[in-house]
Amino acid sequence: MAEDFEDLKATVHGFASQLEDNTKRVNQLASAVASGGGQGDNGESGKDKERPKTPPFILWLPGDKYGAELSALAAWVRDLLVPTYFGEVSSSATWCAQWWEHPAAVARLHATWLAWQELTNPETCGLTGPSVWHRDHLDPMLAQLRAADGPFAGCMTNPDRPQHTVLPVPPVDQIPRGSNH
């Protein structure tokens, strides 16, 4: 009973500390808005400021940046993702050792890697981040990536018979000029 009481006291103390921190932040924000009217230090309005940085979509990165990002992603795929999360390769769980040659796979893996970087950092996501990453990012990505009709559909379904086929891109027609659609 005494241990439960001490645990409860510690929890309440933690909440009180968080409340104090949040109150300070709210007051700082309120002061900033009141004194600057929502403007930056140089009098710029919010619309004139530089846009917030957004995560890169790897397929749109220029040559050198793409290469550097792909290299970092490859290390994560090789050292963490595949050894930890990829089980047996089969017709229902395909894989391609040359995954970087499949744009859809690169895009999905990169997005999952970006989420992993953020959600495994307790300073940005708290202690539940890894659980959120597994549920919201890893599991759906693996289901799509390794599906029988996914980007590796023409690749390895049996490790004893390695295969690599990049599937052709389906045709896309141009919208006719003057079309209102």
Coordinates of N, CA and C in Angstrom, one line a residue:
M1 N 0.8 -1.2 0.0 CA 0.0 0.0 0.0 C 0.9 1.3 0.0
A2 N 1.9 1.2 0.8 CA 2.8 2.4 0.9 C 3.5 2.6 -0.5
E3 N 3.9 1.5 -1.2 CA 4.5 1.6 -2.5 C 3.5 2.3 -3.5
D4 N 2.2 1.8 -3.4 CA 1.2 2.4 -4.3 C 1.1 3.9 -4.1
F5 N 1.1 4.3 -2.8 CA 1.0 5.7 -2.5 C 2.2 6.5 -3.0
E6 N 3.4 5.9 -2.9 CA 4.6 6.6 -3.4 C 4.5 6.7 -4.9
D7 N 4.1 5.6 -5.6 CA 3.9 5.7 -7.0 C 2.9 6.8 -7.4
L8 N 1.8 6.9 -6.7 CA 0.8 7.9 -7.0 C 1.4 9.3 -6.8
K9 N 2.2 9.5 -5.7 CA 2.8 10.8 -5.5 C 3.7 11.1 -6.6
A10 N 4.5 10.2 -7.1 CA 5.5 10.4 -8.1 C 4.7 10.8 -9.4
T11 N 3.6 10.1 -9.7 CA 2.9 10.4 -10.9 C 2.3 11.8 -10.8
V12 N 1.7 12.1 -9.7 CA 1.1 13.5 -9.5 C 2.2 14.5 -9.6
H13 N 3.3 14.3 -9.1 CA 4.4 15.2 -9.1 C 4.9 15.4 -10.6
G14 N 4.9 14.3 -11.4 CA 5.2 14.4 -12.8 C 4.2 15.2 -13.6
F15 N 2.9 15.0 -13.3 CA 1.9 15.8 -13.9 C 2.0 17.2 -13.6
A16 N 2.3 17.5 -12.3 CA 2.4 18.9 -11.9 C 3.5 19.6 -12.6
S17 N 4.6 18.9 -12.8 CA 5.8 19.5 -13.5 C 5.5 19.7 -14.9
Q18 N 4.8 18.8 -15.6 CA 4.3 18.9 -17.0 C 3.4 20.1 -17.1
L19 N 2.5 20.3 -16.2 CA 1.5 21.4 -16.2 C 2.3 22.7 -16.1
E20 N 3.2 22.8 -15.2 CA 4.0 24.0 -15.0 C 4.8 24.3 -16.3
D21 N 5.4 23.3 -16.9 CA 6.1 23.6 -18.2 C 5.2 24.0 -19.3
N22 N 4.0 23.4 -19.4 CA 3.0 23.8 -20.4 C 2.5 25.2 -20.2
T23 N 2.3 25.5 -18.9 CA 1.8 26.9 -18.6 C 2.8 27.9 -19.0
K24 N 4.1 27.6 -18.8 CA 5.2 28.6 -19.2 C 5.2 28.7 -20.7
R25 N 5.0 27.6 -21.4 CA 5.0 27.7 -22.9 C 3.9 28.5 -23.4
V26 N 2.7 28.2 -22.9 CA 1.5 29.0 -23.3 C 1.7 30.5 -23.0
N27 N 2.2 30.8 -21.9 CA 2.5 32.2 -21.6 C 3.5 32.8 -22.5
Q28 N 4.5 32.1 -22.8 CA 5.5 32.6 -23.8 C 4.9 32.8 -25.2
L29 N 4.1 31.9 -25.6 CA 3.4 32.0 -26.9 C 2.5 33.2 -26.9
A30 N 1.7 33.4 -25.8 CA 0.8 34.5 -25.7 C 1.5 35.8 -25.7
S31 N 2.7 35.9 -25.0 CA 3.5 37.1 -25.0 C 4.0 37.4 -26.4
A32 N 4.5 36.4 -27.1 CA 5.0 36.6 -28.5 C 3.9 37.1 -29.4
V33 N 2.8 36.5 -29.3 CA 1.7 37.0 -30.2 C 1.3 38.4 -29.8
A34 N 1.2 38.7 -28.6 CA 0.7 40.0 -28.1 C 1.7 41.1 -28.5
S35 N 3.0 40.8 -28.4 CA 4.0 41.8 -28.7 C 4.3 42.0 -30.2
G36 N 4.2 40.9 -30.9 CA 4.6 41.0 -32.3 C 3.4 40.9 -33.3
G37 N 2.2 40.7 -32.8 CA 1.1 40.6 -33.7 C 1.2 39.5 -34.7
G38 N 2.0 38.4 -34.3 CA 2.1 37.3 -35.2 C 3.2 37.5 -36.2
Q39 N 4.1 38.5 -36.0 CA 5.1 38.8 -37.0 C 6.5 38.4 -36.4
G40 N 7.4 38.1 -37.4 CA 8.7 37.8 -37.0 C 9.5 38.9 -36.5
D41 N 10.8 38.7 -36.2 CA 11.7 39.8 -35.6 C 11.9 40.9 -36.6
N42 N 11.8 40.6 -37.9 CA 12.0 41.7 -38.9 C 10.7 42.3 -39.5
G43 N 9.6 42.0 -38.8 CA 8.3 42.6 -39.2 C 7.6 41.9 -40.3
E44 N 8.1 40.7 -40.7 CA 7.5 40.0 -41.8 C 6.2 39.3 -41.2
S45 N 5.2 39.3 -42.1 CA 4.0 38.6 -41.6 C 4.3 37.1 -41.8
G46 N 3.4 36.3 -41.3 CA 3.6 34.8 -41.3 C 3.6 34.3 -42.8
K47 N 2.9 35.0 -43.7 CA 2.8 34.5 -45.1 C 4.1 34.8 -45.8
D48 N 4.9 35.8 -45.4 CA 6.1 36.1 -46.0 C 7.3 35.3 -45.6
K49 N 7.2 34.6 -44.4 CA 8.3 33.8 -43.9 C 8.5 32.6 -44.8
E50 N 9.7 32.0 -44.6 CA 10.0 30.8 -45.3 C 9.1 29.7 -44.8
R51 N 8.6 28.8 -45.7 CA 7.8 27.7 -45.3 C 8.5 26.8 -44.4
P52 N 7.8 26.1 -43.5 CA 8.4 25.1 -42.7 C 9.1 24.0 -43.5
K53 N 10.1 23.5 -43.1 CA 10.8 22.4 -43.8 C 10.0 21.2 -43.8
T54 N 9.8 20.6 -45.0 CA 9.1 19.4 -45.1 C 10.0 18.2 -45.4
P55 N 9.6 17.0 -45.1 CA 10.5 15.9 -45.4 C 10.6 15.7 -46.9
P56 N 11.8 15.3 -47.4 CA 12.0 15.1 -48.8 C 11.2 13.9 -49.3
F57 N 10.7 14.0 -50.5 CA 10.2 12.8 -51.2 C 11.3 12.3 -52.1
I58 N 11.9 11.2 -51.7 CA 13.2 10.8 -52.2 C 13.2 10.7 -53.7
L59 N 12.1 10.4 -54.4 CA 12.1 10.2 -55.8 C 12.2 11.5 -56.5
W60 N 12.0 12.7 -55.8 CA 12.1 14.0 -56.4 C 13.5 14.7 -56.1
L61 N 14.3 14.0 -55.4 CA 15.6 14.6 -55.0 C 16.5 14.6 -56.2
P62 N 17.3 15.7 -56.4 CA 18.3 15.7 -57.5 C 19.4 14.7 -57.3
G63 N 20.1 14.3 -58.3 CA 21.2 13.3 -58.3 C 22.0 13.1 -57.1
D64 N 22.8 14.0 -56.7 CA 23.7 13.8 -55.5 C 22.9 13.6 -54.2
K65 N 21.9 14.4 -54.1 CA 21.1 14.3 -52.9 C 20.3 13.0 -52.8
Y66 N 19.8 12.6 -54.0 CA 19.2 11.3 -54.1 C 20.2 10.2 -53.7
G67 N 21.4 10.2 -54.2 CA 22.4 9.2 -53.9 C 22.7 9.1 -52.5
A68 N 22.9 10.3 -51.8 CA 23.2 10.3 -50.4 C 22.1 9.8 -49.6
E69 N 20.9 10.2 -49.9 CA 19.7 9.7 -49.2 C 19.5 8.2 -49.3
L70 N 19.7 7.7 -50.6 CA 19.5 6.3 -50.8 C 20.6 5.5 -50.1
S71 N 21.8 6.0 -50.0 CA 22.9 5.3 -49.3 C 22.6 5.2 -47.9
A72 N 22.1 6.3 -47.2 CA 21.7 6.2 -45.8 C 20.5 5.3 -45.6
L73 N 19.5 5.3 -46.5 CA 18.4 4.4 -46.4 C 18.9 3.0 -46.6
A74 N 19.8 2.7 -47.5 CA 20.3 1.3 -47.7 C 20.9 0.8 -46.4
A75 N 21.7 1.6 -45.7 CA 22.3 1.1 -44.5 C 21.2 0.7 -43.5
W76 N 20.1 1.5 -43.4 CA 19.0 1.2 -42.5 C 18.3 -0.1 -42.9
V77 N 18.1 -0.2 -44.2 CA 17.4 -1.4 -44.7 C 18.3 -2.7 -44.4
R78 N 19.6 -2.6 -44.7 CA 20.5 -3.7 -44.6 C 20.7 -4.1 -43.1
D79 N 20.9 -3.1 -42.3 CA 21.4 -3.3 -40.9 C 20.3 -3.5 -39.9
L80 N 19.1 -2.9 -40.2 CA 18.0 -3.0 -39.2 C 16.8 -3.7 -39.7
L81 N 16.2 -3.1 -40.8 CA 14.9 -3.5 -41.3 C 14.9 -5.0 -41.7
V82 N 15.7 -5.4 -42.6 CA 15.7 -6.8 -43.1 C 16.0 -7.8 -42.1
P83 N 17.1 -7.6 -41.3 CA 17.4 -8.7 -40.3 C 16.4 -8.8 -39.2
T84 N 15.8 -7.7 -38.9 CA 14.8 -7.7 -37.8 C 13.4 -8.0 -38.1
Y85 N 12.9 -7.6 -39.3 CA 11.5 -7.7 -39.6 C 11.2 -8.5 -40.8
F86 N 12.1 -9.0 -41.6 CA 11.8 -9.8 -42.7 C 12.0 -11.2 -42.4
G87 N 10.9 -12.0 -42.4 CA 11.0 -13.4 -42.2 C 11.2 -14.1 -43.5
E88 N 10.6 -15.3 -43.6 CA 10.9 -16.1 -44.8 C 10.3 -15.5 -46.1
V89 N 11.0 -15.6 -47.1 CA 10.6 -15.2 -48.5 C 9.7 -16.3 -49.1
S90 N 8.6 -15.9 -49.6 CA 7.7 -16.9 -50.2 C 6.8 -16.2 -51.2
S91 N 5.9 -16.9 -51.9 CA 5.1 -16.3 -52.9 C 4.1 -15.3 -52.3
S92 N 3.8 -15.4 -51.0 CA 3.0 -14.4 -50.3 C 3.7 -13.3 -49.6
A93 N 5.1 -13.5 -49.6 CA 5.9 -12.5 -48.9 C 7.2 -12.3 -49.7
T94 N 7.1 -11.6 -50.9 CA 8.2 -11.5 -51.8 C 9.2 -10.6 -51.3
W95 N 10.4 -10.6 -52.0 CA 11.5 -9.7 -51.6 C 12.4 -9.6 -52.8
C96 N 13.1 -8.5 -52.9 CA 14.1 -8.3 -53.9 C 15.4 -7.7 -53.3
A97 N 16.5 -8.5 -53.5 CA 17.8 -8.0 -53.0 C 18.2 -6.7 -53.7
Q98 N 17.7 -6.4 -54.9 CA 18.0 -5.1 -55.5 C 16.8 -4.2 -55.4
W99 N 16.3 -4.1 -54.2 CA 15.1 -3.3 -53.9 C 15.2 -1.8 -54.4
W100 N 16.4 -1.3 -54.4 CA 16.6 0.1 -54.8 C 16.3 0.4 -56.3
E101 N 16.1 -0.7 -57.1 CA 15.7 -0.6 -58.5 C 14.2 -0.5 -58.7
H102 N 13.5 -0.5 -57.7 CA 12.0 -0.5 -57.7 C 11.5 0.9 -57.1
P103 N 11.2 1.9 -57.9 CA 10.8 3.2 -57.3 C 9.7 3.1 -56.2
A104 N 8.7 2.3 -56.4 CA 7.7 2.2 -55.4 C 8.2 1.7 -54.0
A105 N 9.2 0.7 -54.1 CA 9.8 0.2 -52.9 C 10.6 1.3 -52.3
V106 N 11.4 2.0 -53.1 CA 12.3 3.1 -52.5 C 11.4 4.1 -51.8
A107 N 10.3 4.5 -52.4 CA 9.4 5.6 -51.8 C 8.8 5.1 -50.5
R108 N 8.4 3.8 -50.5 CA 7.7 3.3 -49.3 C 8.8 3.1 -48.1
L109 N 9.9 2.5 -48.5 CA 11.0 2.3 -47.5 C 11.5 3.6 -46.9
H110 N 11.6 4.6 -47.8 CA 12.1 5.9 -47.4 C 11.1 6.6 -46.4
A111 N 9.9 6.6 -46.8 CA 8.8 7.2 -45.9 C 8.8 6.5 -44.5
T112 N 9.0 5.2 -44.5 CA 9.0 4.4 -43.3 C 10.2 4.7 -42.5
W113 N 11.3 4.9 -43.1 CA 12.6 5.3 -42.5 C 12.5 6.6 -41.9
L114 N 11.9 7.6 -42.6 CA 11.8 9.0 -42.0 C 10.9 8.9 -40.7
A115 N 9.8 8.1 -40.8 CA 8.9 8.0 -39.6 C 9.7 7.3 -38.5
W116 N 10.5 6.3 -38.8 CA 11.3 5.6 -37.8 C 12.2 6.6 -37.1
Q117 N 12.9 7.5 -37.9 CA 13.8 8.4 -37.3 C 13.1 9.3 -36.3
E118 N 11.9 9.8 -36.6 CA 11.2 10.6 -35.7 C 10.6 9.9 -34.5
L119 N 10.0 8.7 -34.8 CA 9.2 8.0 -33.8 C 10.0 7.2 -32.9
T120 N 11.3 7.1 -33.1 CA 12.2 6.3 -32.1 C 13.0 7.3 -31.3
N121 N 12.7 8.6 -31.4 CA 13.4 9.6 -30.7 C 12.4 10.1 -29.5
P122 N 12.7 9.7 -28.3 CA 11.8 10.1 -27.2 C 11.6 11.6 -27.0
E123 N 12.6 12.4 -27.5 CA 12.4 13.8 -27.4 C 11.4 14.4 -28.3
T124 N 11.1 13.7 -29.4 CA 10.1 14.2 -30.4 C 8.8 13.5 -30.3
C125 N 8.8 12.3 -29.7 CA 7.5 11.5 -29.8 C 7.1 10.9 -28.4
G126 N 7.9 11.0 -27.4 CA 7.6 10.3 -26.2 C 7.9 8.9 -26.3
L127 N 7.5 8.1 -25.3 CA 7.8 6.7 -25.2 C 7.0 5.8 -26.0
T128 N 5.8 6.3 -26.5 CA 5.0 5.4 -27.3 C 5.3 5.5 -28.8
G129 N 6.3 6.3 -29.2 CA 6.7 6.4 -30.6 C 6.9 5.1 -31.3
P130 N 7.8 4.2 -30.7 CA 8.0 2.9 -31.4 C 6.8 2.1 -31.7
S131 N 5.8 2.1 -30.7 CA 4.6 1.4 -30.9 C 3.8 2.0 -32.1
V132 N 3.7 3.3 -32.1 CA 3.0 4.0 -33.2 C 3.7 3.7 -34.5
W133 N 5.0 3.7 -34.5 CA 5.8 3.4 -35.8 C 5.4 2.0 -36.3
H134 N 5.4 1.0 -35.4 CA 5.1 -0.4 -35.8 C 3.7 -0.4 -36.4
R135 N 2.7 0.2 -35.7 CA 1.3 0.1 -36.1 C 1.0 0.9 -37.3
D136 N 1.5 2.1 -37.4 CA 1.0 3.1 -38.4 C 2.0 3.1 -39.6
H137 N 3.2 2.6 -39.5 CA 4.1 2.8 -40.6 C 4.7 1.4 -41.1
L138 N 5.3 0.7 -40.2 CA 6.0 -0.5 -40.6 C 5.0 -1.6 -41.1
D139 N 4.0 -1.9 -40.3 CA 3.1 -3.0 -40.7 C 2.4 -2.7 -42.0
P140 N 1.8 -1.5 -42.2 CA 1.2 -1.3 -43.6 C 2.2 -1.3 -44.7
M141 N 3.4 -0.8 -44.5 CA 4.5 -0.8 -45.5 C 4.8 -2.2 -45.9
L142 N 5.1 -3.0 -44.9 CA 5.5 -4.4 -45.2 C 4.4 -5.2 -45.9
A143 N 3.1 -4.9 -45.5 CA 2.0 -5.6 -46.2 C 1.9 -5.2 -47.7
Q144 N 2.2 -3.9 -48.0 CA 2.2 -3.5 -49.4 C 3.4 -3.9 -50.2
L145 N 4.5 -3.7 -49.5 CA 5.8 -4.0 -50.2 C 6.0 -5.5 -50.5
R146 N 5.6 -6.4 -49.6 CA 5.8 -7.8 -49.8 C 4.6 -8.6 -50.3
A147 N 3.6 -7.9 -50.6 CA 2.4 -8.5 -51.2 C 2.7 -9.2 -52.5
A148 N 1.9 -10.2 -52.8 CA 2.1 -11.0 -54.1 C 2.0 -10.1 -55.3
D149 N 1.2 -9.0 -55.2 CA 1.0 -8.1 -56.3 C 1.8 -6.7 -56.0
G150 N 2.7 -6.7 -55.1 CA 3.4 -5.5 -54.8 C 4.6 -5.3 -55.8
P151 N 5.4 -4.3 -55.5 CA 6.5 -3.9 -56.4 C 7.5 -5.1 -56.6
F152 N 7.6 -6.1 -55.8 CA 8.5 -7.2 -56.0 C 7.8 -8.4 -56.6
A153 N 6.6 -8.2 -57.2 CA 5.9 -9.3 -57.7 C 6.7 -10.2 -58.7
G154 N 7.6 -9.5 -59.5 CA 8.4 -10.3 -60.4 C 9.7 -10.7 -59.9
C155 N 9.9 -10.6 -58.6 CA 11.2 -10.9 -58.0 C 11.1 -12.2 -57.1
M156 N 12.0 -12.3 -56.2 CA 12.2 -13.5 -55.4 C 11.0 -13.9 -54.6
T157 N 10.6 -15.2 -54.8 CA 9.6 -15.8 -54.0 C 10.2 -17.0 -53.3
N158 N 11.4 -17.3 -53.7 CA 12.1 -18.5 -53.1 C 13.6 -18.2 -53.0
P159 N 14.2 -18.1 -51.9 CA 15.6 -17.7 -51.8 C 16.6 -18.7 -52.6
D160 N 16.1 -19.9 -52.8 CA 16.9 -20.8 -53.6 C 16.9 -20.5 -55.1
R161 N 16.0 -19.7 -55.5 CA 15.9 -19.3 -56.9 C 15.8 -17.7 -57.0
P162 N 16.9 -17.0 -56.8 CA 16.9 -15.6 -56.8 C 16.4 -15.1 -58.2
Q163 N 15.6 -14.1 -58.2 CA 15.1 -13.5 -59.4 C 14.9 -12.0 -59.2
H164 N 15.1 -11.2 -60.3 CA 14.9 -9.8 -60.2 C 14.3 -9.3 -61.5
T165 N 13.1 -8.8 -61.4 CA 12.4 -8.2 -62.6 C 11.8 -6.9 -62.1
V166 N 12.1 -5.8 -62.8 CA 11.4 -4.6 -62.6 C 10.2 -4.6 -63.5
L167 N 9.1 -4.5 -62.9 CA 7.8 -4.5 -63.7 C 7.7 -3.2 -64.6
P168 N 7.1 -3.4 -65.8 CA 7.0 -2.2 -66.6 C 5.9 -1.2 -66.0
V169 N 6.1 0.0 -66.4 CA 5.2 1.1 -65.9 C 4.0 1.0 -66.8
P170 N 2.8 1.0 -66.3 CA 1.6 1.0 -67.2 C 1.5 2.3 -68.0
P171 N 0.8 2.2 -69.1 CA 0.7 3.4 -69.9 C -0.2 4.4 -69.3
V172 N 0.0 5.7 -69.5 CA -0.9 6.8 -69.1 C -1.1 7.7 -70.2
D173 N -2.3 8.0 -70.6 CA -2.7 8.9 -71.7 C -2.6 10.3 -71.2
Q174 N -2.3 11.2 -72.2 CA -2.4 12.6 -71.9 C -3.8 13.1 -71.9
I175 N -4.1 14.1 -71.1 CA -5.4 14.7 -71.1 C -5.6 15.5 -72.4
P176 N -6.7 15.3 -73.1 CA -6.9 16.0 -74.4 C -6.9 17.5 -74.1
R177 N -6.4 18.3 -75.0 CA -6.4 19.8 -74.9 C -7.9 20.2 -74.9
G178 N -8.2 21.2 -74.1 CA -9.5 21.7 -74.0 C -10.5 20.9 -73.2
S179 N -10.0 19.9 -72.6 CA -10.8 19.0 -71.8 C -11.2 19.7 -70.5
N180 N -12.4 19.6 -70.1 CA -12.9 20.2 -68.8 C -12.9 19.2 -67.7
H181 N -12.3 18.0 -67.9 CA -12.3 17.0 -66.9 C -11.1 17.1 -65.9

